[in-house]
Each structure stands twice: as structure tokens, then as C-alpha cells.
PDB file of C-alpha atoms in Angstrom:
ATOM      1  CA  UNK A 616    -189.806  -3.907  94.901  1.00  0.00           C
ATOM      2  CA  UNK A 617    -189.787  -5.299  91.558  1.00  0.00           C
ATOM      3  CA  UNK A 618    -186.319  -5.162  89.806  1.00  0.00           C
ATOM      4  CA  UNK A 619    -186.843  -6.848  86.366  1.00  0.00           C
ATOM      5  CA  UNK A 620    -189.862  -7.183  83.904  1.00  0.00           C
ATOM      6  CA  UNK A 621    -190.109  -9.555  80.638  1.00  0.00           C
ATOM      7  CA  UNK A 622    -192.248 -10.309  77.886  1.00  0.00           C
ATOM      8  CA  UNK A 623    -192.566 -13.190  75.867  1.00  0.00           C
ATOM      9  CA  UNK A 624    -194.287 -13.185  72.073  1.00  0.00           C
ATOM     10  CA  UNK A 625    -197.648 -14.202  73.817  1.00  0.00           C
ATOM     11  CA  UNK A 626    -197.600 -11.292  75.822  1.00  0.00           C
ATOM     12  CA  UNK A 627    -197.507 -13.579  78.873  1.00  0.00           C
ATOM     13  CA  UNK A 628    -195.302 -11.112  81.736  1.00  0.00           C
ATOM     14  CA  UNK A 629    -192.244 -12.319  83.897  1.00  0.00           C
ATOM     15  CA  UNK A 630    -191.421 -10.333  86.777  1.00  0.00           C
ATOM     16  CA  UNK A 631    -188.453 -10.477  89.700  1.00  0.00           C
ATOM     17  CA  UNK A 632    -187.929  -9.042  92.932  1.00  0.00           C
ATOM     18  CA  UNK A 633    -188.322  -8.836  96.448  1.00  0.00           C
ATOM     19  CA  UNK A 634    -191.752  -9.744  96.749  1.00  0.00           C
ATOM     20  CA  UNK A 635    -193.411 -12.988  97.951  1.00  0.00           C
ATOM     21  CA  UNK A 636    -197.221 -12.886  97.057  1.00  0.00           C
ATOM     22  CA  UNK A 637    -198.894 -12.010  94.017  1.00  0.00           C
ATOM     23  CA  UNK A 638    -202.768 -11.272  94.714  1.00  0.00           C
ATOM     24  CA  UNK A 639    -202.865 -13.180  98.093  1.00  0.00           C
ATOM     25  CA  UNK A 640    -200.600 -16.302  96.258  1.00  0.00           C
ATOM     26  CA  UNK A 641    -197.370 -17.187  97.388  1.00  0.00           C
ATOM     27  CA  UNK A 642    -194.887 -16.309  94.588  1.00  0.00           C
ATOM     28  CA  UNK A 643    -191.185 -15.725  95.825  1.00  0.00           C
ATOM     29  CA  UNK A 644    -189.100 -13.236  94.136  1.00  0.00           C
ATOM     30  CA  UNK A 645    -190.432 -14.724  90.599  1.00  0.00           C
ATOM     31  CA  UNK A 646    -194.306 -15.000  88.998  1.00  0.00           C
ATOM     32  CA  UNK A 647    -195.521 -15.229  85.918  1.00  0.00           C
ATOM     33  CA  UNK A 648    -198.690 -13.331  84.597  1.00  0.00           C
ATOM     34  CA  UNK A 649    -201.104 -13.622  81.435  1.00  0.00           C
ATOM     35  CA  UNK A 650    -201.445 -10.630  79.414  1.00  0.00           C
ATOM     36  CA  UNK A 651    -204.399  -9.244  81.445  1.00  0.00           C
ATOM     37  CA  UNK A 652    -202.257  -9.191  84.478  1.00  0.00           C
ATOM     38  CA  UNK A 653    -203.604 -12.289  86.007  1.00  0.00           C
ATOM     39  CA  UNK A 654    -201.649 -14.381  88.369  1.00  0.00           C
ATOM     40  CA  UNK A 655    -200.507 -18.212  86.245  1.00  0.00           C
ATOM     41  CA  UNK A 656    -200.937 -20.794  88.273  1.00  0.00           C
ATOM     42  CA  UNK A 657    -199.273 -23.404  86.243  1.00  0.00           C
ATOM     43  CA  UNK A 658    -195.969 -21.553  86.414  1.00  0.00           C
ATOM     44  CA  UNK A 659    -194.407 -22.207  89.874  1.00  0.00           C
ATOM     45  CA  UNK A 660    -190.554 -21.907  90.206  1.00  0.00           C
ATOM     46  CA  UNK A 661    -189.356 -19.710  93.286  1.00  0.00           C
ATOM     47  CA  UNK A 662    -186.132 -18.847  94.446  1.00  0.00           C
ATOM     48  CA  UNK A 663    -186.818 -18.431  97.943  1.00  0.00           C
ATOM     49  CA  UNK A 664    -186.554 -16.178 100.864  1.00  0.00           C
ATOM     50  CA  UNK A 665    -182.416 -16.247 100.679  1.00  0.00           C
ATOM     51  CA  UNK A 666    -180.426 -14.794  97.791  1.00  0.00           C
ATOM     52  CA  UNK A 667    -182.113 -12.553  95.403  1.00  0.00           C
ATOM     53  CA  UNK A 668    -182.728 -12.461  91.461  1.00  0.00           C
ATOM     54  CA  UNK A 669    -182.556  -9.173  89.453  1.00  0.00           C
ATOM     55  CA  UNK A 670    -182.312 -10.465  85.514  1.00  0.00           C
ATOM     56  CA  UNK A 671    -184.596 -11.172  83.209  1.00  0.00           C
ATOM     57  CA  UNK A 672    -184.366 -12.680  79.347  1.00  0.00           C
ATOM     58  CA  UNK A 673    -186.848 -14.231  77.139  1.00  0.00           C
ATOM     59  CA  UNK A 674    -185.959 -15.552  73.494  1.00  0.00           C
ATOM     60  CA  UNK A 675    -186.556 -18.897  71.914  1.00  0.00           C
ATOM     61  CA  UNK A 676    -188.529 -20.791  74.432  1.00  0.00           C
ATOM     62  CA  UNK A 677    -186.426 -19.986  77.180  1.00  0.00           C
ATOM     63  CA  UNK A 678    -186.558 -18.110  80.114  1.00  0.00           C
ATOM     64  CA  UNK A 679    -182.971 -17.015  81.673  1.00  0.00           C
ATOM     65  CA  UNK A 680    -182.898 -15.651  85.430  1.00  0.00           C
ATOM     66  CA  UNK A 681    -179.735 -14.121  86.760  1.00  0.00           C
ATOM     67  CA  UNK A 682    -178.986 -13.038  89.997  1.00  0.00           C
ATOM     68  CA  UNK A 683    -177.244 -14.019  93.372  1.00  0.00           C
ATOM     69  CA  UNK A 684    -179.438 -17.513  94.796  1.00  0.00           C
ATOM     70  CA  UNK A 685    -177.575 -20.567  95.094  1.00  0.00           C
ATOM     71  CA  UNK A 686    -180.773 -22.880  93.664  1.00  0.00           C
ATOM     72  CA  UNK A 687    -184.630 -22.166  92.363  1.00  0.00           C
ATOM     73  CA  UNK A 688    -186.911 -24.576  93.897  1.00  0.00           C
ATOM     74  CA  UNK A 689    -190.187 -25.866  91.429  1.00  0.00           C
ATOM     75  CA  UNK A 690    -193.079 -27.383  93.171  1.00  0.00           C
ATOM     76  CA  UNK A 691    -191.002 -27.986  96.323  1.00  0.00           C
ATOM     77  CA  UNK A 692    -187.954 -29.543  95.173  1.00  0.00           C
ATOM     78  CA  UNK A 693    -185.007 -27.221  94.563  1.00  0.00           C
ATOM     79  CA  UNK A 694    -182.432 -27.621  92.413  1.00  0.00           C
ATOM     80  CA  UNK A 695    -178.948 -26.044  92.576  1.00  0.00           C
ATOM     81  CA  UNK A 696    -178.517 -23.328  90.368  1.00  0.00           C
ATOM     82  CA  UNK A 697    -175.939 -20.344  90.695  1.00  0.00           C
ATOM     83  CA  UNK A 698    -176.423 -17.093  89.974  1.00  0.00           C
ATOM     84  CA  UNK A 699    -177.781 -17.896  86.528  1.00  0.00           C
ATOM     85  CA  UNK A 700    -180.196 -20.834  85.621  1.00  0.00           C
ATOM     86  CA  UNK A 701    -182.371 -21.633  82.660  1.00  0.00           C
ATOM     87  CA  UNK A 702    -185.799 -22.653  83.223  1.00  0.00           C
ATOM     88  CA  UNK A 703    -189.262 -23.470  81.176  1.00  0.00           C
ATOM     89  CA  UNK A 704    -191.230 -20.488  80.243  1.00  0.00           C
ATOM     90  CA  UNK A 705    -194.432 -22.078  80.768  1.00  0.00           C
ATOM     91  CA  UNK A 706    -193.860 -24.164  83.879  1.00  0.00           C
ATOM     92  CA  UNK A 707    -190.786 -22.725  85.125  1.00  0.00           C
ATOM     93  CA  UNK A 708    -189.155 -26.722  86.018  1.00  0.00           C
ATOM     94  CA  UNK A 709    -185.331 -26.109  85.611  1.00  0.00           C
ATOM     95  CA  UNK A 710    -183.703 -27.117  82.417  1.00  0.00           C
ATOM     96  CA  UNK A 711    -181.238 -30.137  83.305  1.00  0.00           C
ATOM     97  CA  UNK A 712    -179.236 -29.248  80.033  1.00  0.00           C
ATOM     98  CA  UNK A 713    -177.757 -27.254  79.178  1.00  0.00           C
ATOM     99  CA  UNK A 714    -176.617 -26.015  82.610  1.00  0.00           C
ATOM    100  CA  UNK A 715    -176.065 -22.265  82.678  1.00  0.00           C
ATOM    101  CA  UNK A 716    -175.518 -22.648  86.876  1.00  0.00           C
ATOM    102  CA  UNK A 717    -172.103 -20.464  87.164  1.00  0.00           C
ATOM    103  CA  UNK A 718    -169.200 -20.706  89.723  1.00  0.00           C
ATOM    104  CA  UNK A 719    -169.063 -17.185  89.758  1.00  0.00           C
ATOM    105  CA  UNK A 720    -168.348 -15.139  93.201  1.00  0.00           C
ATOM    106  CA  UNK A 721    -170.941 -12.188  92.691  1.00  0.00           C
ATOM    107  CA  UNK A 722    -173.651 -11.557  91.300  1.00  0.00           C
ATOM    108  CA  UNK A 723    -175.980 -11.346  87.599  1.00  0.00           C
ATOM    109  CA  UNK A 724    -177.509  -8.183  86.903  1.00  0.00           C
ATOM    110  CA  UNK A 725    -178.649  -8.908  83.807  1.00  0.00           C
ATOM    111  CA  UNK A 726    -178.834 -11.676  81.059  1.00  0.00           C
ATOM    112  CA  UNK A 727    -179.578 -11.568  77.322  1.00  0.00           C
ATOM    113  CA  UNK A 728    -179.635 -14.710  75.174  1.00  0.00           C
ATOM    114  CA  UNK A 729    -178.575 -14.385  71.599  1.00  0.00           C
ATOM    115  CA  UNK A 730    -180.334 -15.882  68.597  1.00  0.00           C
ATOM    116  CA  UNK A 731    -177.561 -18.349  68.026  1.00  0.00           C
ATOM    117  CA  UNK A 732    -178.862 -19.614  71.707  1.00  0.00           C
ATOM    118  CA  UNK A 733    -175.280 -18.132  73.031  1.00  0.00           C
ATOM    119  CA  UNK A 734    -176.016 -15.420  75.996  1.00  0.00           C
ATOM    120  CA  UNK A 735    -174.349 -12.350  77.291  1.00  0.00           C
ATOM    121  CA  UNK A 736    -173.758 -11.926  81.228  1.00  0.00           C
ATOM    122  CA  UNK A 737    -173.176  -8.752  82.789  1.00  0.00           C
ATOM    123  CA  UNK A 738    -173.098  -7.830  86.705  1.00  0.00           C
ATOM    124  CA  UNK A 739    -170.212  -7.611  89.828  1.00  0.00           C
ATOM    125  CA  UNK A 740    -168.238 -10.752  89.416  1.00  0.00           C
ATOM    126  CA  UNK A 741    -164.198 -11.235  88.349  1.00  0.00           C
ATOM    127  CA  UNK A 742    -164.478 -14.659  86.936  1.00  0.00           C
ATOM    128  CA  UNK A 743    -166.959 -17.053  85.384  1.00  0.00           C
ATOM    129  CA  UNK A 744    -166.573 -20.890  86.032  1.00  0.00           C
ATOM    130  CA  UNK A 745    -162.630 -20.539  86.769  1.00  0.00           C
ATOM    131  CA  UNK A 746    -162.326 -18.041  83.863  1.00  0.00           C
ATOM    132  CA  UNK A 747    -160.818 -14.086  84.654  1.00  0.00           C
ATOM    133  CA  UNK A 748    -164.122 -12.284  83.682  1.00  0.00           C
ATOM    134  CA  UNK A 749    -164.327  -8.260  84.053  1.00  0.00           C
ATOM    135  CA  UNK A 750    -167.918  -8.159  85.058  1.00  0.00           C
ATOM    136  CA  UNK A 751    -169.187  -9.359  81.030  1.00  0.00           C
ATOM    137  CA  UNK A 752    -168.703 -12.420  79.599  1.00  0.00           C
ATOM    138  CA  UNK A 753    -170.409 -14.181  76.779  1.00  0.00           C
ATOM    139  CA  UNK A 754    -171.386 -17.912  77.043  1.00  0.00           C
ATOM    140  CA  UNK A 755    -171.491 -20.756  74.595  1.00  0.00           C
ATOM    141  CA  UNK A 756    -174.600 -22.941  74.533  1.00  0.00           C
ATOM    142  CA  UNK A 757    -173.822 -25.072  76.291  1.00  0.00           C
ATOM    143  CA  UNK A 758    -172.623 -22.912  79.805  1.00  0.00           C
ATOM    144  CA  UNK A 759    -168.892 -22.608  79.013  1.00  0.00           C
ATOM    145  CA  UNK A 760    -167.449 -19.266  78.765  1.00  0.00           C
ATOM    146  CA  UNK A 761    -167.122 -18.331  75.108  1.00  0.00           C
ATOM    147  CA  UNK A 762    -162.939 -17.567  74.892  1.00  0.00           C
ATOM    148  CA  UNK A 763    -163.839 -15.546  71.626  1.00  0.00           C
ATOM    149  CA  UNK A 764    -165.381 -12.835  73.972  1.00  0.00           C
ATOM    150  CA  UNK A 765    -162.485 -11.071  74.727  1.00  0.00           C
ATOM    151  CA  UNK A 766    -162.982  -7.975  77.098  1.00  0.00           C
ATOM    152  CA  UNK A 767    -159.424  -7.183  78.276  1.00  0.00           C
ATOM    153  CA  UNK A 768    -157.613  -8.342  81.217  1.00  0.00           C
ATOM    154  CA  UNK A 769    -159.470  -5.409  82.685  1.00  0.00           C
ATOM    155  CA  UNK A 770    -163.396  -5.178  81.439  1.00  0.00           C
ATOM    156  CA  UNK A 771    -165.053  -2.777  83.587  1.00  0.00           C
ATOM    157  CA  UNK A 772    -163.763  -1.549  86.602  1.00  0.00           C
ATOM    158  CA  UNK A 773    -167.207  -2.139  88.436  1.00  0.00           C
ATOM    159  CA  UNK A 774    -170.217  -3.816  88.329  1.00  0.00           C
ATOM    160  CA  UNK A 775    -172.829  -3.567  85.187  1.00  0.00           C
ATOM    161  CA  UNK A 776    -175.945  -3.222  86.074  1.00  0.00           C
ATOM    162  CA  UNK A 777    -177.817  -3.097  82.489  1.00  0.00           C
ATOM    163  CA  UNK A 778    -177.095  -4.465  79.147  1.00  0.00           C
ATOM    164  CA  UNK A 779    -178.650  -4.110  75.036  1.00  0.00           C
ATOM    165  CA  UNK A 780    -177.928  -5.741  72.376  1.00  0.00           C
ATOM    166  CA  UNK A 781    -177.990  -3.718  69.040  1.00  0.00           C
ATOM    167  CA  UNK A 782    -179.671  -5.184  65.973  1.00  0.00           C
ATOM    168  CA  UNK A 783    -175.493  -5.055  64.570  1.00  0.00           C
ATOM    169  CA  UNK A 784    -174.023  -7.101  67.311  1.00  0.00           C
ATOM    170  CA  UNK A 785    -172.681  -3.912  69.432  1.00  0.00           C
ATOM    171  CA  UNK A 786    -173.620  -4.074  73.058  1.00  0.00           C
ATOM    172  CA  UNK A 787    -174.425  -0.938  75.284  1.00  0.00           C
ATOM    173  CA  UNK A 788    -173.468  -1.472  79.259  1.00  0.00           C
ATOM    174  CA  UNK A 789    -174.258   0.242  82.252  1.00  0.00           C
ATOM    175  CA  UNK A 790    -173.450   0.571  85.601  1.00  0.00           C
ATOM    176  CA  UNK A 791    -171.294   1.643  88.399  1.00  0.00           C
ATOM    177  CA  UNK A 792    -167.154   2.066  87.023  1.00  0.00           C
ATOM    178  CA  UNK A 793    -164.861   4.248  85.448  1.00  0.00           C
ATOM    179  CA  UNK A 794    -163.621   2.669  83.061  1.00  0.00           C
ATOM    180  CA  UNK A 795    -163.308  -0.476  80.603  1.00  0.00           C
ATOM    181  CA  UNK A 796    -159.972  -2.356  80.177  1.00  0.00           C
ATOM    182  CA  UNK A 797    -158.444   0.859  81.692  1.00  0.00           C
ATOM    183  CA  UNK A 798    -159.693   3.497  78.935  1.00  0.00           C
ATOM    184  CA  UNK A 799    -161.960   6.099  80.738  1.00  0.00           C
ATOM    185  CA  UNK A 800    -165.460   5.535  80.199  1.00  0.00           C
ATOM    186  CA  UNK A 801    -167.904   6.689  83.301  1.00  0.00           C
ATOM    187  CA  UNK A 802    -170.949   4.502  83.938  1.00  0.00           C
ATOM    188  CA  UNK A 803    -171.554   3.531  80.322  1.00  0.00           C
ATOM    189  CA  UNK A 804    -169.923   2.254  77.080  1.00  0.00           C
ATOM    190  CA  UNK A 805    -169.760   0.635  74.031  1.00  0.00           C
ATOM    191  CA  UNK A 806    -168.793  -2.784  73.275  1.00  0.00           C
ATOM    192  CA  UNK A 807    -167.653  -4.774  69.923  1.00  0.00           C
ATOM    193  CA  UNK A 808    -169.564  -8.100  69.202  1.00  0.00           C
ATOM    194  CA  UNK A 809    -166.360  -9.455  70.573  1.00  0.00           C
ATOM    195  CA  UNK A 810    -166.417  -7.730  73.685  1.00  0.00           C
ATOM    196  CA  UNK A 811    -163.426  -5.032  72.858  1.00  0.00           C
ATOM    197  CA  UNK A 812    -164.238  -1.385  73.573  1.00  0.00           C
ATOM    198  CA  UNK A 813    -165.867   0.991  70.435  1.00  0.00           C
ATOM    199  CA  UNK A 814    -163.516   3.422  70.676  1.00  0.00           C
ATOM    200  CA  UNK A 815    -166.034   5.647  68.794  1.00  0.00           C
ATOM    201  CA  UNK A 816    -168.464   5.321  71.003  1.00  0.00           C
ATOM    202  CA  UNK A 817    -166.914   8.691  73.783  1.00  0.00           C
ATOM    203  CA  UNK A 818    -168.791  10.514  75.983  1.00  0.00           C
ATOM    204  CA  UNK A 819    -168.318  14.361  75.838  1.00  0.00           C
ATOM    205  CA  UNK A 820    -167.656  17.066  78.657  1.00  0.00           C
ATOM    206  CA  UNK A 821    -166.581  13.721  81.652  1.00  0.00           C
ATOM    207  CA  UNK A 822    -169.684  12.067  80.692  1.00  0.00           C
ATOM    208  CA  UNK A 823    -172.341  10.846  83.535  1.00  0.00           C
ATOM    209  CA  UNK A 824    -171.270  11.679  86.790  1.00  0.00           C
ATOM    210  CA  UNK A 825    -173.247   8.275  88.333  1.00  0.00           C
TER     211      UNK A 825
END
């Protein structure tokens, strides 16, 4: 199946998933197609038949895949990469800097980068690069986990599957818990630009029930 879709501002398409041809081609779990739907060659970076990638997010030049693969492998040579990596939109080589590989025991479910070139994480993981993480984090450009991103001690009690950005900084999350930093909120929420819970944001009569 295919789990993620992008597009950039050319209206070229990125898509993930657990595929591994595109129109008779060899494409492994990532491809890249022109507007028309046609296959682009030039664009070649795989991650392979282990490990799997799920997230998708396109802003500024960059593409941003997230998932649970331990490297992404361009033209034959792989280079170690976890769970998150940054590659060329165009080509799809592996940035070398800055390196948004995380030491993170889980996996990315989805990835938006912000226009400051900062990006928010989201998926089933506890901590980010030796830093207690609830499942959301926020990282600095240059890969470090950003400390003024302050979800609790708690964040949400399970894994986040889905993530947006509102045009005032608020982020809407999604998934599979009960609740963020403790306070009862089934399946989906409302966060702060700083990560702390909008206590506004309540769903009525027990909310969604999956």
C-alpha cells in the first residue's frame, strides 16, 4: 500500500510505502513522479526491503522522510539514517548536513518542517537523541531537540499517527492514546506552538472512540 503522498510547488509527487516497482521500475518504498504521473528517473533514493517509511514533508527545497529504516541507500550506496533523514528533492542523495538521523527507539509517523527550517516529529517513540520525548518533539535546524518544545513529562500516552500545522502556530495531532500529559484527550488534541496542551481545544460527549 501507499502510506504517505507529497507535493512540491512544481507539482512534482512523492509517495511512500510498501511497494517496490513503479510501472515495471524498481522503486523501494519511495518514488518520485512528474505532475502527469510519470515515473522520474533522475530521482533514485530507496530505503530498501527492511524497515519501512510512512512520513512525508516538502518545504523549502527539502524533502523530509520519517519512518522506522536504519539507512536510505542512493544509487547503491546507503547511508545511515534513522528513522528520519533529509534528502534532495530532485535527486533524492542524502543531505550530509544537517543530520536529522535520530537515536530514537520507535518509529516517525509523520514529519512537518517549519518555515524557520525547524521541524515537528510525531509517531511511537519516548525519547529523541537521549532526550525524554512523549511521542512529539520539535527539532532545531540543525537535528537537536529544540528544549523550548515543552510537551510535559507525559505528551501523549500513545503513538501519533498524523500531524497539521495551523497558519497560527497551533498543531492538531492524531493517533492512538488517551490522553496528553495526563489530561484526557481521546485520539486527538490540540497543541500550543510550544508544545503545551490548548486547554480550549475539548472534545464533547468522550470524544472519538478510536
Amino acid at each position: 500500500p501507499v502510506q504517505s503522498l507529497a507535493v512540491d510547488g512544481d507539482g512534482n509527487i512523492f509517495a511512500t510505502g510498501q511497494f517496490s516497482q513503479y510501472a515495471g521500475a524498481t522503486r523501494l518504498q519511495l518514488a518520485r513522479l512528474g505532475a502527469n504521473g510519470a515515473l522520474d528517473t533522475a530521482f533514485s533514493a530507496a530505503l530498501g526491503s527492511t524497515g519501512s517509511v510512512v512520513a512525508l514533508g516538502v518545504a523549502d527545497g527539502q524533502l523530509l522522510v520519517g519512518g522506522y529504516f536504519g539507512s536510505v541507500t542512493v544509487s547503491g550506496s546507503a547511508t545511515p539514517r534513522r528513522a528520519l533523514a533529509r534528502l534532495h528533492p530532485a535527486t533524492g542523495v542524502v543531505a550530509a548536513a544537517p543530520n536529522f538521523s535520530l537515536r530514537a527507539p520507535g518509529t516517525v509517523n509523520a514529519v512537518t518542517p517549519l518555515r524557520d527550517g525547524r521541524l515537528l516529529v510525531a509517531g511511537a517513540f519516548n525519547w529523541i537523541n537521549d532526550v525524554a520525548a512523549g511521542n512529539v518533539a520539535r527539532l532545531t535546524t540543525g537535528g537537536a531537540v529544540d528544549p523550548a518544545f515543552n510537551a510535559g513529562g507525559a505528551g501523549a500516552s500513545g503513538s501519533i499517527n498524523s500531524l497539521v500545522l495551523q497558519p497560527d502556530g497551533q498543531v492538531i495531532i492524531a493517533g492512538s492514546f488517551g490522553s496528553y500529559n495526563t489530561v484526557f484527550r481521546p485520539n486527538i488534541a490540540r497543541l500550543n506552538a510550544d508544545g503545551t496542551l490548548d486547554s480550549g481545544f475539548v472534545q464533547t460527549g468522550g470524544g472519538l472512540n478510536g
